[in-house]
Tab-separated table of C-alpha atoms in Angstrom:
chain	number	residue	atom	x	y	z
A	30	MET	CA	65.970	74.633	-119.237
A	31	PHE	CA	69.194	76.602	-118.772
A	32	ARG	CA	71.921	75.845	-116.224
A	33	TYR	CA	73.990	78.694	-114.844
A	34	THR	CA	76.956	78.138	-112.551
A	35	PHE	CA	78.789	80.556	-110.312
A	36	MET	CA	81.965	80.289	-108.317
A	37	GLY	CA	82.020	80.757	-104.589
A	38	LEU	CA	82.753	79.309	-101.180
A	39	LEU	CA	80.531	76.322	-100.525
A	40	GLY	CA	80.775	74.786	-97.112
A	41	GLY	CA	84.195	76.356	-96.612
A	42	ARG	CA	85.668	75.257	-99.942
A	43	GLU	CA	85.793	76.596	-103.469
A	44	GLY	CA	83.253	75.147	-105.859
A	45	THR	CA	80.421	75.829	-108.264
A	46	ALA	CA	76.737	75.895	-107.511
A	47	ALA	CA	74.204	75.283	-110.235
A	48	LEU	CA	70.869	76.978	-110.707
A	49	ASP	CA	68.264	76.050	-113.275
A	50	MET	CA	65.808	78.394	-114.909
A	51	SER	CA	63.151	77.913	-117.531
A	52	ALA	CA	63.534	79.928	-120.718
A	53	ASP	CA	60.670	82.227	-119.697
A	54	ALA	CA	62.119	82.850	-116.239
A	55	LEU	CA	65.566	83.520	-117.680
A	56	TRP	CA	64.172	86.011	-120.229
A	57	GLY	CA	62.150	87.785	-117.558
A	58	PHE	CA	65.151	88.132	-115.271
A	59	LYS	CA	67.513	89.416	-117.970
A	60	ASN	CA	64.967	91.849	-119.426
A	61	LYS	CA	63.572	93.344	-116.238
A	62	GLU	CA	62.815	97.047	-116.477
A	63	PRO	CA	65.520	99.179	-114.799
A	64	GLY	CA	64.464	100.282	-111.335
A	65	SER	CA	61.532	97.881	-111.146
A	66	ASN	CA	60.927	95.431	-108.309
A	67	CYS	CA	62.686	92.144	-109.110
A	68	SER	CA	62.068	90.395	-105.783
A	69	SER	CA	60.075	87.600	-107.429
A	70	GLU	CA	62.952	86.811	-109.777
A	71	LEU	CA	65.450	86.856	-106.928
A	72	LEU	CA	63.200	84.545	-104.932
A	73	LEU	CA	63.136	82.164	-107.883
A	74	LEU	CA	66.919	82.189	-108.113
A	75	SER	CA	67.516	81.716	-104.398
A	76	SER	CA	65.124	78.766	-104.287
A	77	GLN	CA	66.891	77.026	-107.164
A	78	VAL	CA	70.503	77.232	-105.938
A	79	TYR	CA	72.133	73.885	-105.184
A	80	ALA	CA	74.267	73.470	-102.082
A	81	LEU	CA	76.932	71.109	-103.439
A	82	PRO	CA	79.434	71.619	-106.267
A	83	THR	CA	78.519	69.463	-109.259
A	84	VAL	CA	80.505	67.861	-112.072
A	85	THR	CA	79.554	66.388	-115.424
A	86	GLY	CA	78.567	62.725	-115.492
A	87	GLN	CA	77.294	59.901	-117.652
A	88	HIS	CA	73.652	61.052	-117.633
A	89	GLN	CA	73.117	64.671	-118.636
A	90	ASP	CA	69.778	64.958	-116.812
A	91	LEU	CA	71.327	64.176	-113.418
A	92	ARG	CA	73.597	66.140	-111.083
A	93	TYR	CA	76.827	64.418	-110.099
A	94	ILE	CA	79.145	65.018	-107.174
A	95	THR	CA	82.639	63.628	-106.639
A	96	PRO	CA	83.817	61.229	-103.912
A	97	GLU	CA	85.732	64.197	-102.485
A	98	THR	CA	82.502	66.149	-102.084
A	99	VAL	CA	80.784	63.203	-100.368
A	100	ALA	CA	83.755	62.917	-97.979
A	101	ALA	CA	83.458	66.646	-97.236
A	102	LEU	CA	79.727	66.206	-96.669
A	103	LEU	CA	80.358	63.405	-94.169
A	104	SER	CA	82.949	65.486	-92.333
A	105	GLY	CA	80.479	68.343	-91.836
A	106	GLN	CA	82.040	70.878	-94.186
A	107	PHE	CA	78.617	71.816	-95.576
A	108	GLN	CA	76.723	71.990	-92.285
A	109	SER	CA	76.208	75.748	-92.646
A	110	LEU	CA	74.131	75.045	-95.772
A	111	ILE	CA	72.691	71.582	-95.201
A	112	ASP	CA	70.320	70.521	-92.428
A	113	LYS	CA	69.999	66.834	-93.345
A	114	PHE	CA	71.443	64.531	-95.952
A	115	TYR	CA	70.812	60.923	-96.877
A	116	ILE	CA	73.156	58.664	-98.824
A	117	LEU	CA	71.086	56.063	-100.664
A	118	ASP	CA	73.074	52.936	-101.506
A	119	CYS	CA	71.109	51.295	-104.327
A	120	ARG	CA	73.204	48.130	-104.543
A	121	TYR	CA	71.922	44.698	-103.575
A	122	PRO	CA	72.006	43.823	-99.860
A	123	TYR	CA	75.018	41.480	-100.112
A	124	GLU	CA	77.029	44.293	-101.734
A	125	TYR	CA	75.973	46.725	-99.030
A	126	LYS	CA	76.863	44.295	-96.239
A	127	GLY	CA	80.235	43.714	-97.877
A	128	GLY	CA	81.168	47.378	-97.379
A	129	HIS	CA	79.338	50.705	-97.628
A	130	ILE	CA	79.768	54.413	-96.954
A	131	LYS	CA	79.264	55.245	-93.272
A	132	GLY	CA	75.694	56.300	-92.610
A	133	ALA	CA	74.437	55.144	-96.016
A	134	VAL	CA	71.058	53.415	-96.118
A	135	ASN	CA	70.421	50.464	-98.427
A	136	PHE	CA	67.537	51.022	-100.869
A	137	HIS	CA	67.516	48.524	-103.712
A	138	ARG	CA	63.731	48.493	-104.224
A	139	GLN	CA	61.598	51.353	-105.525
A	140	GLU	CA	58.851	50.451	-103.057
A	141	ASP	CA	61.205	51.120	-100.150
A	142	ILE	CA	62.181	54.500	-101.606
A	143	PHE	CA	58.524	55.485	-101.846
A	144	GLU	CA	57.692	54.224	-98.353
A	145	PHE	CA	60.566	56.060	-96.659
A	146	PHE	CA	60.687	59.345	-98.575
A	147	LEU	CA	57.315	59.941	-100.215
A	148	LYS	CA	54.605	58.339	-98.091
A	149	LYS	CA	55.328	60.990	-95.471
A	150	PRO	CA	57.851	63.420	-97.006
A	151	LEU	CA	60.724	64.535	-94.817
A	152	LEU	CA	61.348	68.187	-94.049
A	153	PRO	CA	64.469	70.073	-92.943
A	154	SER	CA	64.260	71.139	-89.301
A	155	VAL	CA	65.692	74.512	-90.362
A	156	PRO	CA	63.669	75.863	-93.334
A	157	GLN	CA	66.545	78.035	-94.581
A	158	LYS	CA	68.820	75.002	-94.953
A	159	HIS	CA	68.895	72.218	-97.532
A	160	LEU	CA	67.760	68.609	-97.306
A	161	ILE	CA	69.623	66.572	-99.901
A	162	LEU	CA	69.690	63.003	-101.185
A	163	VAL	CA	72.764	61.348	-102.706
A	164	PHE	CA	72.253	58.190	-104.776
A	165	HIS	CA	74.855	55.647	-105.783
A	166	CYS	CA	75.399	52.024	-106.733
A	167	GLU	CA	78.595	50.164	-107.629
A	168	PHE	CA	79.515	52.378	-110.589
A	169	SER	CA	76.587	54.851	-110.453
A	170	SER	CA	75.858	53.977	-114.047
A	171	GLU	CA	72.491	52.197	-113.796
A	172	ARG	CA	70.870	51.353	-110.460
A	173	GLY	CA	71.686	54.615	-108.647
A	174	PRO	CA	70.592	56.885	-111.522
A	175	LYS	CA	67.457	54.767	-112.025
A	176	MET	CA	66.439	55.194	-108.377
A	177	CYS	CA	67.182	58.908	-108.531
A	178	ARG	CA	64.932	59.312	-111.558
A	179	TYR	CA	62.220	57.194	-109.947
A	180	LEU	CA	62.051	59.396	-106.859
A	181	ARG	CA	62.006	62.567	-108.979
A	182	GLU	CA	59.195	61.216	-111.198
A	183	GLU	CA	57.058	60.184	-108.227
A	184	ASP	CA	57.800	63.458	-106.428
A	185	ARG	CA	56.836	65.419	-109.533
A	186	ALA	CA	53.579	63.492	-109.870
A	187	MET	CA	52.641	64.314	-106.264
A	188	ASN	CA	53.133	68.063	-106.619
A	189	GLU	CA	52.079	70.931	-108.830
A	190	TYR	CA	54.990	72.035	-111.014
A	191	PRO	CA	57.537	73.338	-110.102
A	192	ALA	CA	57.088	72.342	-106.420
A	193	LEU	CA	58.980	69.280	-105.164
A	194	HIS	CA	59.430	67.614	-101.790
A	195	TYR	CA	63.067	66.878	-102.700
A	196	PRO	CA	64.390	69.430	-105.192
A	197	GLU	CA	68.024	68.586	-104.494
A	198	LEU	CA	69.100	65.146	-105.741
A	199	TYR	CA	72.657	64.081	-106.534
A	200	VAL	CA	74.445	61.009	-107.873
A	201	LEU	CA	77.903	59.994	-106.614
A	202	LYS	CA	80.099	59.923	-109.698
A	203	GLY	CA	81.906	56.602	-110.099
A	204	GLY	CA	79.831	55.006	-107.332
A	205	TYR	CA	81.230	52.973	-104.454
A	206	LYS	CA	83.992	51.629	-106.687
A	207	GLU	CA	85.523	55.108	-106.981
A	208	PHE	CA	84.783	56.161	-103.402
A	209	PHE	CA	86.187	53.136	-101.566
A	210	PRO	CA	89.883	53.250	-102.628
A	211	GLU	CA	90.214	56.918	-101.668
A	212	TYR	CA	88.156	56.930	-98.468
A	213	LYS	CA	88.359	53.485	-96.865
A	214	ASP	CA	88.205	55.106	-93.428
A	215	LEU	CA	84.737	56.406	-94.314
A	216	CYS	CA	83.451	52.932	-95.166
A	217	GLU	CA	82.165	50.150	-92.932
A	218	PRO	CA	83.303	47.477	-93.028
A	219	GLN	CA	86.385	48.658	-94.868
A	220	SER	CA	85.879	46.336	-97.815
A	221	TYR	CA	84.278	46.170	-101.258
A	222	CYS	CA	82.029	43.393	-102.541
A	223	PRO	CA	81.378	43.707	-106.298
A	224	MET	CA	77.978	42.842	-107.727
A	225	HIS	CA	79.437	39.921	-109.692
A	226	HIS	CA	81.287	38.377	-106.747
A	227	GLN	CA	81.539	34.628	-107.317
A	228	ASP	CA	80.199	33.840	-103.840
A	229	PHE	CA	76.897	35.617	-104.506
A	230	LYS	CA	75.812	34.366	-107.927
A	231	ALA	CA	72.576	32.915	-106.529
A	232	GLU	CA	71.713	36.158	-104.710
A	233	LEU	CA	72.401	38.191	-107.841
A	234	MET	CA	70.056	36.010	-109.894
A	235	LYS	CA	67.367	36.254	-107.194
A	236	PHE	CA	67.493	40.039	-106.942
A	237	ARG	CA	67.591	40.526	-110.710
A	238	THR	CA	64.528	38.301	-111.129
A	239	LYS	CA	62.652	40.209	-108.427
A	240	SER	CA	63.693	43.527	-109.960
A	241	LYS	CA	62.195	42.541	-113.327
A	242	SER	CA	58.971	41.515	-111.585
A	243	TRP	CA	58.751	44.833	-109.701
A	244	ASN	CA	59.348	46.777	-112.919
A	245	MET	CA	56.566	44.899	-114.703
A	246	GLU	CA	54.150	45.594	-111.857
A	247	ARG	CA	55.049	49.265	-111.889
A	248	ARG	CA	54.465	49.531	-115.641
A	249	LYS	CA	51.040	47.955	-115.185
A	250	ARG	CA	50.160	50.430	-112.434
A	251	ASP	CA	51.349	53.355	-114.568
A	252	GLN	CA	49.242	52.186	-117.505
A	253	ILE	CA	46.156	51.889	-115.282
A	254	THR	CA	46.790	55.361	-113.852
A	255	ARG	CA	47.096	56.892	-117.327
A	256	LEU	CA	43.890	55.186	-118.493
A	257	MET	CA	42.014	56.487	-115.452
A	258	LYS	CA	43.061	60.045	-116.333
A	259	LEU	CA	41.633	59.826	-119.867
């Protein structure tokens, strides 16, 4: 898979948009006969363009956006490109209640992600515009990326490649910890409760124990599914 980037105005500001192509698609586009009809290649490219400018992050398989880009998204700077967006706060409920990005929805369980986004997939009301999901946790180093990958894996399993219900997934680089100091006015309440807050040790232990149990159940279901396909 190759990633190309190009510079341009995105939502009224300078940035880069990424587009991904398989090796075969890239070769076919670059080696098209002069004067021939290349509409199929152009359709491929237009369908793969991402609406938000991305930056490098901890996990190379994920697309990261900065706190500045999330603030611009909340202020409507990308409304010409984006029909709907969802900010998925993957922290534990006590962290979320202690301060979160305005409009963010708390999803700390994979089952809730599946129920909300995949049981009956959401669609943009304007087909030409994008529907995007932004994941984050405290640092966006583990829980947010894990949820992002989970949704992509389940989405991929439900569709015939390369079709996806949600082709455009992002992770907030630095998580809430990086966003909050710069954009307190975009948080509610305007505070920050870390995962390891001393007042919530019991809650942390409870959620971690439940998370391990959910992961074990999922692995069992995946093993059964693979055996049934043999």
